[in-house]
mmCIF file of C-alpha atoms in Angstrom:
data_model
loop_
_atom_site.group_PDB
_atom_site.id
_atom_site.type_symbol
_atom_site.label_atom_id
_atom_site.label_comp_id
_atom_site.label_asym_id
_atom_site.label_seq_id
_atom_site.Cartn_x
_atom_site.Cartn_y
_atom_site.Cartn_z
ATOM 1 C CA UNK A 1 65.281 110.733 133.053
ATOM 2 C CA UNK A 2 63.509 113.198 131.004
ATOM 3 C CA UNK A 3 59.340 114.482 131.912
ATOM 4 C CA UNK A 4 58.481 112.100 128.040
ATOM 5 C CA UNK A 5 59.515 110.103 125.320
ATOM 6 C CA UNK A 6 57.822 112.912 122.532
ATOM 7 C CA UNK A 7 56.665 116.247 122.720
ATOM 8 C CA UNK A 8 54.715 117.877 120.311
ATOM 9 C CA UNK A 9 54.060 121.459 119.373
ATOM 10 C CA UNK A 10 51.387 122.238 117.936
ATOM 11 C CA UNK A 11 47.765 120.147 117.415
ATOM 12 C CA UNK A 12 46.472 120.978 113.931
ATOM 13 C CA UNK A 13 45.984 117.937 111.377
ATOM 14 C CA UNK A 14 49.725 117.200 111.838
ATOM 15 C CA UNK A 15 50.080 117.141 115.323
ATOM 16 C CA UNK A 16 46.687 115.735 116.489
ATOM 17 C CA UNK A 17 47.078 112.740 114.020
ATOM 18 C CA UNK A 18 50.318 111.896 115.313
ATOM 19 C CA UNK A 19 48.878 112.386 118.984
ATOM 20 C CA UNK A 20 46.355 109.989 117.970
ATOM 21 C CA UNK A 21 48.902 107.145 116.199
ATOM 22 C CA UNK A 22 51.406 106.949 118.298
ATOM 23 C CA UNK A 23 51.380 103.754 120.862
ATOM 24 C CA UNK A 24 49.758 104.092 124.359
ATOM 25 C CA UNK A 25 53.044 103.056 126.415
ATOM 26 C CA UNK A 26 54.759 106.199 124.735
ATOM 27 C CA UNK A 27 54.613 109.245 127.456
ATOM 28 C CA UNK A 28 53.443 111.984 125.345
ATOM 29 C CA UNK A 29 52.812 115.598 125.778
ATOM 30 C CA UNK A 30 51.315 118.440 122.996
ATOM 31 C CA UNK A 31 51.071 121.733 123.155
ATOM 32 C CA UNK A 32 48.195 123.490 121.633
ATOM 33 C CA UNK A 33 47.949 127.866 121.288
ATOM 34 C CA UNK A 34 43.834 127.053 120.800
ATOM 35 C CA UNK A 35 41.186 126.513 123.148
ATOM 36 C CA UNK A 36 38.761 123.488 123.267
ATOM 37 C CA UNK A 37 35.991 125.679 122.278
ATOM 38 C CA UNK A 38 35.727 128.661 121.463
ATOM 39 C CA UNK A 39 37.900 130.760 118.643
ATOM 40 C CA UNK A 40 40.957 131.147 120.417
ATOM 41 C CA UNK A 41 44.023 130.384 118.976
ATOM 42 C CA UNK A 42 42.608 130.242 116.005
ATOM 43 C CA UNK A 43 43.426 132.594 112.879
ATOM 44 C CA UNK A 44 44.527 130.658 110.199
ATOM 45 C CA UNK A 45 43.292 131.849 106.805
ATOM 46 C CA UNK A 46 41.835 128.826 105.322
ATOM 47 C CA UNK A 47 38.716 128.105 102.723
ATOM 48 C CA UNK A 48 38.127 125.035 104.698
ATOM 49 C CA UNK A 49 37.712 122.154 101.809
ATOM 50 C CA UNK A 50 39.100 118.570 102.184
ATOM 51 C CA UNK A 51 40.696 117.547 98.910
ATOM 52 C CA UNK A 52 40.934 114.057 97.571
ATOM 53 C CA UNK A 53 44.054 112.934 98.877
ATOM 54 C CA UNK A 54 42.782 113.842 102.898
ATOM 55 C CA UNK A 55 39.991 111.819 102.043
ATOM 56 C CA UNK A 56 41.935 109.037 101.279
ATOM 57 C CA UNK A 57 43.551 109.394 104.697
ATOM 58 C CA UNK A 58 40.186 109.185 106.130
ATOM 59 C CA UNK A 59 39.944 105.771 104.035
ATOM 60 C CA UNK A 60 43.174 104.570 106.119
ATOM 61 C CA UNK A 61 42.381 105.595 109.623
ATOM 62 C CA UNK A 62 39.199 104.345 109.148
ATOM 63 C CA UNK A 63 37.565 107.240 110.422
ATOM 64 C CA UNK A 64 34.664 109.508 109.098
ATOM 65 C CA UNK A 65 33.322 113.044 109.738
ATOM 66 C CA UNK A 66 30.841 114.265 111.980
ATOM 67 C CA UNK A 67 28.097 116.044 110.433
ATOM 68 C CA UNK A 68 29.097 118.821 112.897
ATOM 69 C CA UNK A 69 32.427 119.651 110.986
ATOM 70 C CA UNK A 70 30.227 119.379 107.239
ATOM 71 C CA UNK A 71 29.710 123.200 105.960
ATOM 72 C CA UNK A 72 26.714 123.573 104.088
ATOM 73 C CA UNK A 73 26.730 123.798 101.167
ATOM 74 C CA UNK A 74 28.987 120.645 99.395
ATOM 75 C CA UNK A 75 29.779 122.400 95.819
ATOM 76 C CA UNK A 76 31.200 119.953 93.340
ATOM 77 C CA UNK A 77 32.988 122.516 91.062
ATOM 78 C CA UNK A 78 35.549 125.282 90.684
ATOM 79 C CA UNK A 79 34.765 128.019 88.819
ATOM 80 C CA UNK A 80 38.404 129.476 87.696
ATOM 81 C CA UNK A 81 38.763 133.223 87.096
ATOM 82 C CA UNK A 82 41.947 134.387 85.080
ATOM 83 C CA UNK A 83 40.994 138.325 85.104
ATOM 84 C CA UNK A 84 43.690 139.386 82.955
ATOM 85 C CA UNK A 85 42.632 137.444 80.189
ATOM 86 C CA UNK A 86 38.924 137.755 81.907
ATOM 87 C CA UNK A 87 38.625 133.928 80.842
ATOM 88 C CA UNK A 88 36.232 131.865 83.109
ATOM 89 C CA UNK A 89 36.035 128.447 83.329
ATOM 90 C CA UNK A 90 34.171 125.485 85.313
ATOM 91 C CA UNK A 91 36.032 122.250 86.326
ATOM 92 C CA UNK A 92 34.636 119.721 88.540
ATOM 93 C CA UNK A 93 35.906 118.836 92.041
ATOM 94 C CA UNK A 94 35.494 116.710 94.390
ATOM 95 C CA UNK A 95 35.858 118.584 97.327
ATOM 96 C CA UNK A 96 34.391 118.211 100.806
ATOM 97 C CA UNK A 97 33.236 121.713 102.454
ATOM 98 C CA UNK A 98 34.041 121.899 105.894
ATOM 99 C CA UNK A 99 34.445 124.263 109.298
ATOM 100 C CA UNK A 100 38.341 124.285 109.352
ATOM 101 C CA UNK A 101 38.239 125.386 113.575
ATOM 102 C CA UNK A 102 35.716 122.101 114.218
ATOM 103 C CA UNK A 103 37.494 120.192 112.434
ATOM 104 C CA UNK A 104 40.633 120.557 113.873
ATOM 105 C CA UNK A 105 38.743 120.756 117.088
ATOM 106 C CA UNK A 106 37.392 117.498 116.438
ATOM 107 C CA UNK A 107 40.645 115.987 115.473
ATOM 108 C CA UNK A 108 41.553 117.042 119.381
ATOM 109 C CA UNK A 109 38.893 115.121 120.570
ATOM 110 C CA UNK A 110 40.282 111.495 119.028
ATOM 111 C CA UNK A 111 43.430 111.903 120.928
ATOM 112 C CA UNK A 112 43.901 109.428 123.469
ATOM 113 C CA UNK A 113 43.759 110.246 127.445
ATOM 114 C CA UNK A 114 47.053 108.563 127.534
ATOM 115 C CA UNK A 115 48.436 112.223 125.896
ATOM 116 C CA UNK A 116 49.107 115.194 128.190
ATOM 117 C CA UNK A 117 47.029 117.470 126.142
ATOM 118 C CA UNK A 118 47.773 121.310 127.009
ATOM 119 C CA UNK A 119 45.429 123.700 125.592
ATOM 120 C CA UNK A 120 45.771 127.643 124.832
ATOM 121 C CA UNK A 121 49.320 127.145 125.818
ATOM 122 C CA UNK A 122 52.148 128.841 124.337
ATOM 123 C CA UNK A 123 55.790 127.061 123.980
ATOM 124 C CA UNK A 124 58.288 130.093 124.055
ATOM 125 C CA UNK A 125 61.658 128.317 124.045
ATOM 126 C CA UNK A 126 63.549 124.671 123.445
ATOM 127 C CA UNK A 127 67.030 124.266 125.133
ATOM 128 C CA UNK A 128 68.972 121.408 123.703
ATOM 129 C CA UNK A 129 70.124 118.862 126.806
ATOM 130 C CA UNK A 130 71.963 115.824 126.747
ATOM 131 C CA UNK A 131 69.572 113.262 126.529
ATOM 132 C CA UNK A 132 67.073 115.488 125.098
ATOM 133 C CA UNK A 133 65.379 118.858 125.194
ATOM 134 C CA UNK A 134 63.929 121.441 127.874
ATOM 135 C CA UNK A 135 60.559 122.872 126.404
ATOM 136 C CA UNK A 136 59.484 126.161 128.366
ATOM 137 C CA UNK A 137 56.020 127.205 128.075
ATOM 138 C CA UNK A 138 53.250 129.458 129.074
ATOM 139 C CA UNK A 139 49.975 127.825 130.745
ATOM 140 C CA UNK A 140 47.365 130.171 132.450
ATOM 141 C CA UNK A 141 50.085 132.910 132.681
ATOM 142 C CA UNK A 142 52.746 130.400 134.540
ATOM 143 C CA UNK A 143 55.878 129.449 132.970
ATOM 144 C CA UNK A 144 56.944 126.152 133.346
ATOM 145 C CA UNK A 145 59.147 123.647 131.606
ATOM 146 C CA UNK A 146 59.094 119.791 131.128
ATOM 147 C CA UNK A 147 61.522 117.572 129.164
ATOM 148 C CA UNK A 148 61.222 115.168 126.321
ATOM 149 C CA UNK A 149 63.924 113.249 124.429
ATOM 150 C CA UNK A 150 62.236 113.580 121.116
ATOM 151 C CA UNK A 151 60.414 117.010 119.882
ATOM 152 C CA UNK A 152 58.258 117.098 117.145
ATOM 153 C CA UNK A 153 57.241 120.942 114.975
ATOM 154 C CA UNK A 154 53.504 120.522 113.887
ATOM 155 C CA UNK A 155 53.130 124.156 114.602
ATOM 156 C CA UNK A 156 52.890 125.468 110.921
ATOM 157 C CA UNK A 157 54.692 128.379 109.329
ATOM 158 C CA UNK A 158 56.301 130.146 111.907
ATOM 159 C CA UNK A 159 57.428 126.936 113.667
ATOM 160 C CA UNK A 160 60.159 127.264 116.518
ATOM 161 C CA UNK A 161 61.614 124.080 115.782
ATOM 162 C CA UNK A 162 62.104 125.019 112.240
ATOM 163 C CA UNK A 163 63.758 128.731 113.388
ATOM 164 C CA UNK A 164 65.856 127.017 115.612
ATOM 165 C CA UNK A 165 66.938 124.297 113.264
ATOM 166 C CA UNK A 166 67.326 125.964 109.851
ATOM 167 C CA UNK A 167 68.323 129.577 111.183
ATOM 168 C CA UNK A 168 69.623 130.563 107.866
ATOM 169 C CA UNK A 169 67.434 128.581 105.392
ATOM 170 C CA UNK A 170 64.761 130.987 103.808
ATOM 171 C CA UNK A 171 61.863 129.829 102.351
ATOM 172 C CA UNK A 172 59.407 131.646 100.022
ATOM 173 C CA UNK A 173 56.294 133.284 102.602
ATOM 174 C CA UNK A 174 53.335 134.793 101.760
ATOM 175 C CA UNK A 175 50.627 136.686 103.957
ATOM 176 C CA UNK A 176 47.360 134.558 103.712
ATOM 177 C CA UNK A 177 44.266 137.418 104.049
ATOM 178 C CA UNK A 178 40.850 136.045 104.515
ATOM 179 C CA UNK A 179 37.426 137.760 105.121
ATOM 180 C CA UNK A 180 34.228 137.028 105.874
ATOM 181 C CA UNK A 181 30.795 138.368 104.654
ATOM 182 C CA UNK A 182 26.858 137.816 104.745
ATOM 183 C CA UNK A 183 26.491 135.363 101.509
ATOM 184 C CA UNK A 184 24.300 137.530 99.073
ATOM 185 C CA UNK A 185 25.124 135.406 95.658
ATOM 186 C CA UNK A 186 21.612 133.848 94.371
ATOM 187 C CA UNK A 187 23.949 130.716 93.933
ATOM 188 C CA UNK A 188 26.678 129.219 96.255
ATOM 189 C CA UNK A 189 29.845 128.767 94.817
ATOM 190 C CA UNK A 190 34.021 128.112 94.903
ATOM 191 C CA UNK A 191 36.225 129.871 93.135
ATOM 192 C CA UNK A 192 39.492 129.961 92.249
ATOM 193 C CA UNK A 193 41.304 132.835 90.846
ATOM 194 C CA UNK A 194 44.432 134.212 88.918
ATOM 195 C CA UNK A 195 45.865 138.177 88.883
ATOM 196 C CA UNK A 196 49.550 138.746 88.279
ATOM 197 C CA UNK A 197 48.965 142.100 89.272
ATOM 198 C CA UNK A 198 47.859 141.524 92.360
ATOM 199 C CA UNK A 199 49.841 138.369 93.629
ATOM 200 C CA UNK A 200 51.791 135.607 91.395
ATOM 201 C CA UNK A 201 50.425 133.140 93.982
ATOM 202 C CA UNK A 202 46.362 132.856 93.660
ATOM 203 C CA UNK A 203 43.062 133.874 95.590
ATOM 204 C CA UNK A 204 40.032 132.361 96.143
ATOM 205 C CA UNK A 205 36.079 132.310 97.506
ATOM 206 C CA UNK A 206 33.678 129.729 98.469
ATOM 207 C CA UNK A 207 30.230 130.000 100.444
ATOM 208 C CA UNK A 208 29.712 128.358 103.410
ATOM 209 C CA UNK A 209 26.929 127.872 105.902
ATOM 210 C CA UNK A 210 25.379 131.715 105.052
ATOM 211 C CA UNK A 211 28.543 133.284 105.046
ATOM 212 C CA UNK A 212 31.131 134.204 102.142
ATOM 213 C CA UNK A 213 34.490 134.055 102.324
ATOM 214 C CA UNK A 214 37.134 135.336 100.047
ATOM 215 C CA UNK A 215 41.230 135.619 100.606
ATOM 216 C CA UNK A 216 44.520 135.309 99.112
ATOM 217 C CA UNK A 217 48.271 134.530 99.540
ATOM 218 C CA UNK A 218 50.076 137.633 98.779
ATOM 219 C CA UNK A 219 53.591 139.361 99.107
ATOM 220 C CA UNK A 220 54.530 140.536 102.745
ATOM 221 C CA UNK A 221 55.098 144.166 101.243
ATOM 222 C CA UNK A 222 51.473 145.610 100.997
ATOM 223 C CA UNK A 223 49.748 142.706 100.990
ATOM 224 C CA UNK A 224 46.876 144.430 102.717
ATOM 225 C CA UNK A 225 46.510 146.752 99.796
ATOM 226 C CA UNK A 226 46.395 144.127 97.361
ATOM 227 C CA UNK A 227 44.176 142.237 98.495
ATOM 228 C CA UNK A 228 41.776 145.611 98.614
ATOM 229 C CA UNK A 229 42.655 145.815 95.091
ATOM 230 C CA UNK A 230 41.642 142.311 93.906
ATOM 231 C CA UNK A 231 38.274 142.321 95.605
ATOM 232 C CA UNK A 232 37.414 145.901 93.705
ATOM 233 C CA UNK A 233 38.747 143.355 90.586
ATOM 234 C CA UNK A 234 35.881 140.981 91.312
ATOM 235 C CA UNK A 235 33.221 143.312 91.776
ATOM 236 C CA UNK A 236 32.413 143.455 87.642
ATOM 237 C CA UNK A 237 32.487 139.413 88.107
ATOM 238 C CA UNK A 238 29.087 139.489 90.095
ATOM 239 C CA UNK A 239 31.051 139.097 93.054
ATOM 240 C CA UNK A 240 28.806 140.538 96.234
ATOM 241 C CA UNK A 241 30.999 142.070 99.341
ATOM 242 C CA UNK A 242 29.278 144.165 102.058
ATOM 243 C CA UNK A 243 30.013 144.375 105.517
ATOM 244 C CA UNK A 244 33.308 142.800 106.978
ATOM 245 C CA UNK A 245 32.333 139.938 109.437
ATOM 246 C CA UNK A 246 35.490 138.623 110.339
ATOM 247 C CA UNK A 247 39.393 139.176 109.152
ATOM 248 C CA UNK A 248 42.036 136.355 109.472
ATOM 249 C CA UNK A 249 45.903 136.711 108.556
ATOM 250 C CA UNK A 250 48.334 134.414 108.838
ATOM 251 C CA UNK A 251 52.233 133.735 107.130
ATOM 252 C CA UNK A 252 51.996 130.771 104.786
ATOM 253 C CA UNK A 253 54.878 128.564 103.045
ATOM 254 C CA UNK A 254 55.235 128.204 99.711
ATOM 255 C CA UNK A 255 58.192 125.866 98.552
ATOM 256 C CA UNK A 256 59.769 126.735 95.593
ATOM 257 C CA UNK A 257 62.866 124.003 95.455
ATOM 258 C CA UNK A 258 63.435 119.972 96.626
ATOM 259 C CA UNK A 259 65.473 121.629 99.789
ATOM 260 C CA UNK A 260 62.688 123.597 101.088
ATOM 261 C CA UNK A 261 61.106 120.218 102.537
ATOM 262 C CA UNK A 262 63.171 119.876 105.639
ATOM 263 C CA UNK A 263 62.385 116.827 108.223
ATOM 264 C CA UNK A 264 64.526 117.590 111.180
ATOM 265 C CA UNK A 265 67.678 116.526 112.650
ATOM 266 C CA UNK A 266 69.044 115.762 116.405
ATOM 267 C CA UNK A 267 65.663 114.049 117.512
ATOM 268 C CA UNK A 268 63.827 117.100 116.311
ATOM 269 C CA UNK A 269 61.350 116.209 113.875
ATOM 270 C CA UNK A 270 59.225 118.096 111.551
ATOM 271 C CA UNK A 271 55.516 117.424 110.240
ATOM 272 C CA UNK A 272 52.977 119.218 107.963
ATOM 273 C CA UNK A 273 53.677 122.925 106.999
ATOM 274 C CA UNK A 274 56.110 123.759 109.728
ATOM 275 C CA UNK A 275 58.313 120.823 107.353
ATOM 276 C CA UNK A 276 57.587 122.781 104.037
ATOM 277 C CA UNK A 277 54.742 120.052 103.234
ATOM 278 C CA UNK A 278 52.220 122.257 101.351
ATOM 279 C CA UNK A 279 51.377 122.458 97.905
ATOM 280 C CA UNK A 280 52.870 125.361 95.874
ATOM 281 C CA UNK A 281 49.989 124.808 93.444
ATOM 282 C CA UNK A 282 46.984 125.676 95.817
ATOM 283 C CA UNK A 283 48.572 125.945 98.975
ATOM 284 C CA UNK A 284 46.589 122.863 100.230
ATOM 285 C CA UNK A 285 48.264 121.140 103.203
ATOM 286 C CA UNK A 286 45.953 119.386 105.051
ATOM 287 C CA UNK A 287 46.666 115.748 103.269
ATOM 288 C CA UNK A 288 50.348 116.091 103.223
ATOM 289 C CA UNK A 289 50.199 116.716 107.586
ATOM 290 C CA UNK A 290 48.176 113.649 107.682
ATOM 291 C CA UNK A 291 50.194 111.898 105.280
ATOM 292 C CA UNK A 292 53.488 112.633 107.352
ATOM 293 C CA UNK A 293 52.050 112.446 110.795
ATOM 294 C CA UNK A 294 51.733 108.897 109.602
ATOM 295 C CA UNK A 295 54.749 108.004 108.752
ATOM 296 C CA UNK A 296 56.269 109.586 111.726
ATOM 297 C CA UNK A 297 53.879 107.449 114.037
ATOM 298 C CA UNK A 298 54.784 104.508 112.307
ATOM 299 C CA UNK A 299 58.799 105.169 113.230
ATOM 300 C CA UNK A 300 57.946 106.390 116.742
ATOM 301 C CA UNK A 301 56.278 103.506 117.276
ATOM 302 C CA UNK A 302 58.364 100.801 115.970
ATOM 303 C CA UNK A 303 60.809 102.297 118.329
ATOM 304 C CA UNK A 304 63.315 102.957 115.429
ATOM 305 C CA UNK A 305 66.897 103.192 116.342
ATOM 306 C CA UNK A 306 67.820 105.719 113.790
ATOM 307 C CA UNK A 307 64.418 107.704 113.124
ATOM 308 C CA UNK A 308 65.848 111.531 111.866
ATOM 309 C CA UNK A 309 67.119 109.233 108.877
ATOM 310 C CA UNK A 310 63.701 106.962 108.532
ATOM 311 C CA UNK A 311 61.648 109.858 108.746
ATOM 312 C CA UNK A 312 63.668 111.780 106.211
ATOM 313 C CA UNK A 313 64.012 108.434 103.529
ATOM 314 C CA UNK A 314 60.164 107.654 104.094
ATOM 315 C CA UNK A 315 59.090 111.011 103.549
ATOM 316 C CA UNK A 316 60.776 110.930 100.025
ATOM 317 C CA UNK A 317 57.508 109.782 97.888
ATOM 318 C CA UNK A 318 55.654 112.928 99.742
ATOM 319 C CA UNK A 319 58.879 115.260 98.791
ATOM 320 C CA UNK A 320 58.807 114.248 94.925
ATOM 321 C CA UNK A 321 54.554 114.632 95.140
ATOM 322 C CA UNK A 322 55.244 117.980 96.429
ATOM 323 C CA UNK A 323 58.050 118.945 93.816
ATOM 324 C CA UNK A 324 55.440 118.064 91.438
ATOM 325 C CA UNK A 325 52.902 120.814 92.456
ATOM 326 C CA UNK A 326 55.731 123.190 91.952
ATOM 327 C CA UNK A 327 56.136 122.205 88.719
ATOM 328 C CA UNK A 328 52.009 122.900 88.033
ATOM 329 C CA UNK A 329 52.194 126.000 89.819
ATOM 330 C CA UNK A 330 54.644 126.881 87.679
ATOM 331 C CA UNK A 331 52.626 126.455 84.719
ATOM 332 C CA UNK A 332 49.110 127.714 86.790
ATOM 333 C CA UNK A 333 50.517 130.772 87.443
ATOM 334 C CA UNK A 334 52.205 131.780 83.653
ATOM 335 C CA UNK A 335 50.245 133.813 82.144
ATOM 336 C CA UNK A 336 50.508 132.442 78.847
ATOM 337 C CA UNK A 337 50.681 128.817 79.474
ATOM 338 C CA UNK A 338 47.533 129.287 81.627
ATOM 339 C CA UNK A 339 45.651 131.488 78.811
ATOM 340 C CA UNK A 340 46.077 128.455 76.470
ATOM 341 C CA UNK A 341 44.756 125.892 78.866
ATOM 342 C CA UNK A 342 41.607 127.983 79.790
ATOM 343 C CA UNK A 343 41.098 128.916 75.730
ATOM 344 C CA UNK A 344 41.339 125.116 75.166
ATOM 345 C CA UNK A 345 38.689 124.305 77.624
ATOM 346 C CA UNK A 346 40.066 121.109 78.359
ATOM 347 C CA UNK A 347 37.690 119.396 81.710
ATOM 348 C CA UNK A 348 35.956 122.210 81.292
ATOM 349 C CA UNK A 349 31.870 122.066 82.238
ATOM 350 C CA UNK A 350 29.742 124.555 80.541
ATOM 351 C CA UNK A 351 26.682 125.887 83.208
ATOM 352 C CA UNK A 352 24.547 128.863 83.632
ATOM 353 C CA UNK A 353 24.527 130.274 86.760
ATOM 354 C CA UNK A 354 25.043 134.226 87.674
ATOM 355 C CA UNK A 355 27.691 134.818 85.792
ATOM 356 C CA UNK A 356 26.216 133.672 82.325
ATOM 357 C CA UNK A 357 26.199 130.734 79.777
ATOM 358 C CA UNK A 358 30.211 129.494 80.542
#
């Protein structure tokens, strides 16, 4: 008899939303690095905005945010930089500004008592068993292990399950740098913002709630040096930076072919990054966790006989979406092709703000 029917590491938006789905008479235990309060566990380099498509998840579950995860303030525009053609441009957005750590706190907090929820708890190995798997962890500074005949990776970019599943499969990384500052622009704003020299990916900034925050997905080989170099870019842009609050890093995916999505195998599932479900355009992957979280409750639940091959067939809408934002970034991040879109100023919104008449 194994400890549960589903174990889950990891309890960002993919793992807390499938905590939350999945049916009461399932035993189910997650495994979370962060804290209920506090900052621990928490490092992940994000600008904290809910696109469209999470929103639309909201619209399913029927749920709707707590004023306490809102950042202040809610900017309805992106002001693009391209600073080797020094081309700016304002596109509207719809966009909701949030506190990425209370909202994934909060997300905690709508999982069911019915889950064994362990917090700042570290899984350090999964052992392969007949009728399932042996999870050992770390809890309070004790080891201990438990069973479970299905597993499921929500735990991002450096997921175990992944390492242990595709050992030899590489997929393109970058290092995510964020900082924090004191928020000395007259007027809040988002930005997003194109360099070849300094990454082929993209950086960006937004305000929020007094502070300013500004990062970037770079190469692993001095990626701390070029970030450096693209805030002293930014300075002639208006762009304010004084003391350092706060410094987050953290390895991000970036797919850049259809067989970087992988979904598991052997009753080892994947969900959200730790799958390859991020966009390549903007490295956004909050909708496409909720999206498969979903779809993996749904299977769980309807006690599937074969689910490793329902996942991977139901997740093939989200795989072709996602082959489709490599196909933009593609085109975002060509110099040329991206020159002519900003010079046509297609969508584009002409303001005044600090930066001038645009």
């Amino acid at each position: 008899m194994m400890d549960y029917d589903i174990a889950i590491i990891g309890l960002g938006p993919a793992g807390a939303t499938l905590a939350r789905l999945l049916n009461p008479n399932l035993k189910v235990i997650a495994f979370d690095k962060k804290q209920q309060t506090g900052e621990q566990g928490f490092q992940k380099p994000c600008g904290g905005l809910l696109a469209t498509d999470s929103q639309r998840s909201f619209v399913r579950f029927n749920l709707n945010l707590p004023t306490s995860v809102l950042a202040n303030p809610q900017i309805f525009s992106v002001k693009t930089f391209d600073l080797q053609t020094q081309i700016i441009r304002n596109y509207q957005r719809t966009y909701v500004n949030i506190n990425r750590h209370q909202f994934d706190l909060w997300l905690k907090t709508l999982i069911p008592q019915t889950v064994d929820v362990r917090h700042d708890t570290l899984c350090k190995q999964m052992i392969k068993q007949d009728d399932g798997y042996q999870i050992t962890f770390v809890e309070n500074g004790i080891e201990q292990q438990v069973s479970a005949r299905f597993v499921v990776g929500a735990d991002g970019a450096n997921s175990m399950i992944r390492r242990n599943l595709y050992p030899d499969h590489q997929i393109r990384k970058y290092l995510s740098i964020q900082q924090w500052f004191e928020d000395c622009h007259p007027v809040p704003f988002y930005s997003c913002i194109f360099d070849r020299a300094v990454t082929d990916c993209y950086s960006w900034s937004i305000s929020k709630d007094g502070y300013f925050i500004i990062g970037g997905a770079f190469e692993m080989k001095n990626a701390n040096q070029r970030f450096e170099q693209l805030k002293e870019k930014l300075i002639p842009y208006a762009f304010t930076f004084n003391k350092v609050l706060k410094t987050e890093k953290c390895v991000v995916l970036c797919p850049s072919k259809f067989s970087d999505f992988r979904c598991g195998k052997d009753n080892l599932f994947l969900i959200g990054e730790a799958a390859g479900f991020i966009s390549a355009s903007s490295l956004e992957g909050i909708s496409y966790a909720l999206d498969s979280a979903e779809i993996l409750s749904k299977i769980f639940n309807a006690n599937d006989a074969t689910p490793n091959k329902t996942y991977h067939t139901r997740t093939l809408k989200l795989r072709i979406k996602l082959f489709s934002k490599m196909v933009k970034a593609a085109i975002l991040t060509s110099p040329l092709l991206r020159k002519w879109i900003m010079k046509s100023k297609i969508s584009h919104i002409s303001v005044e703000n600090q930066f001038g008449r645009q």
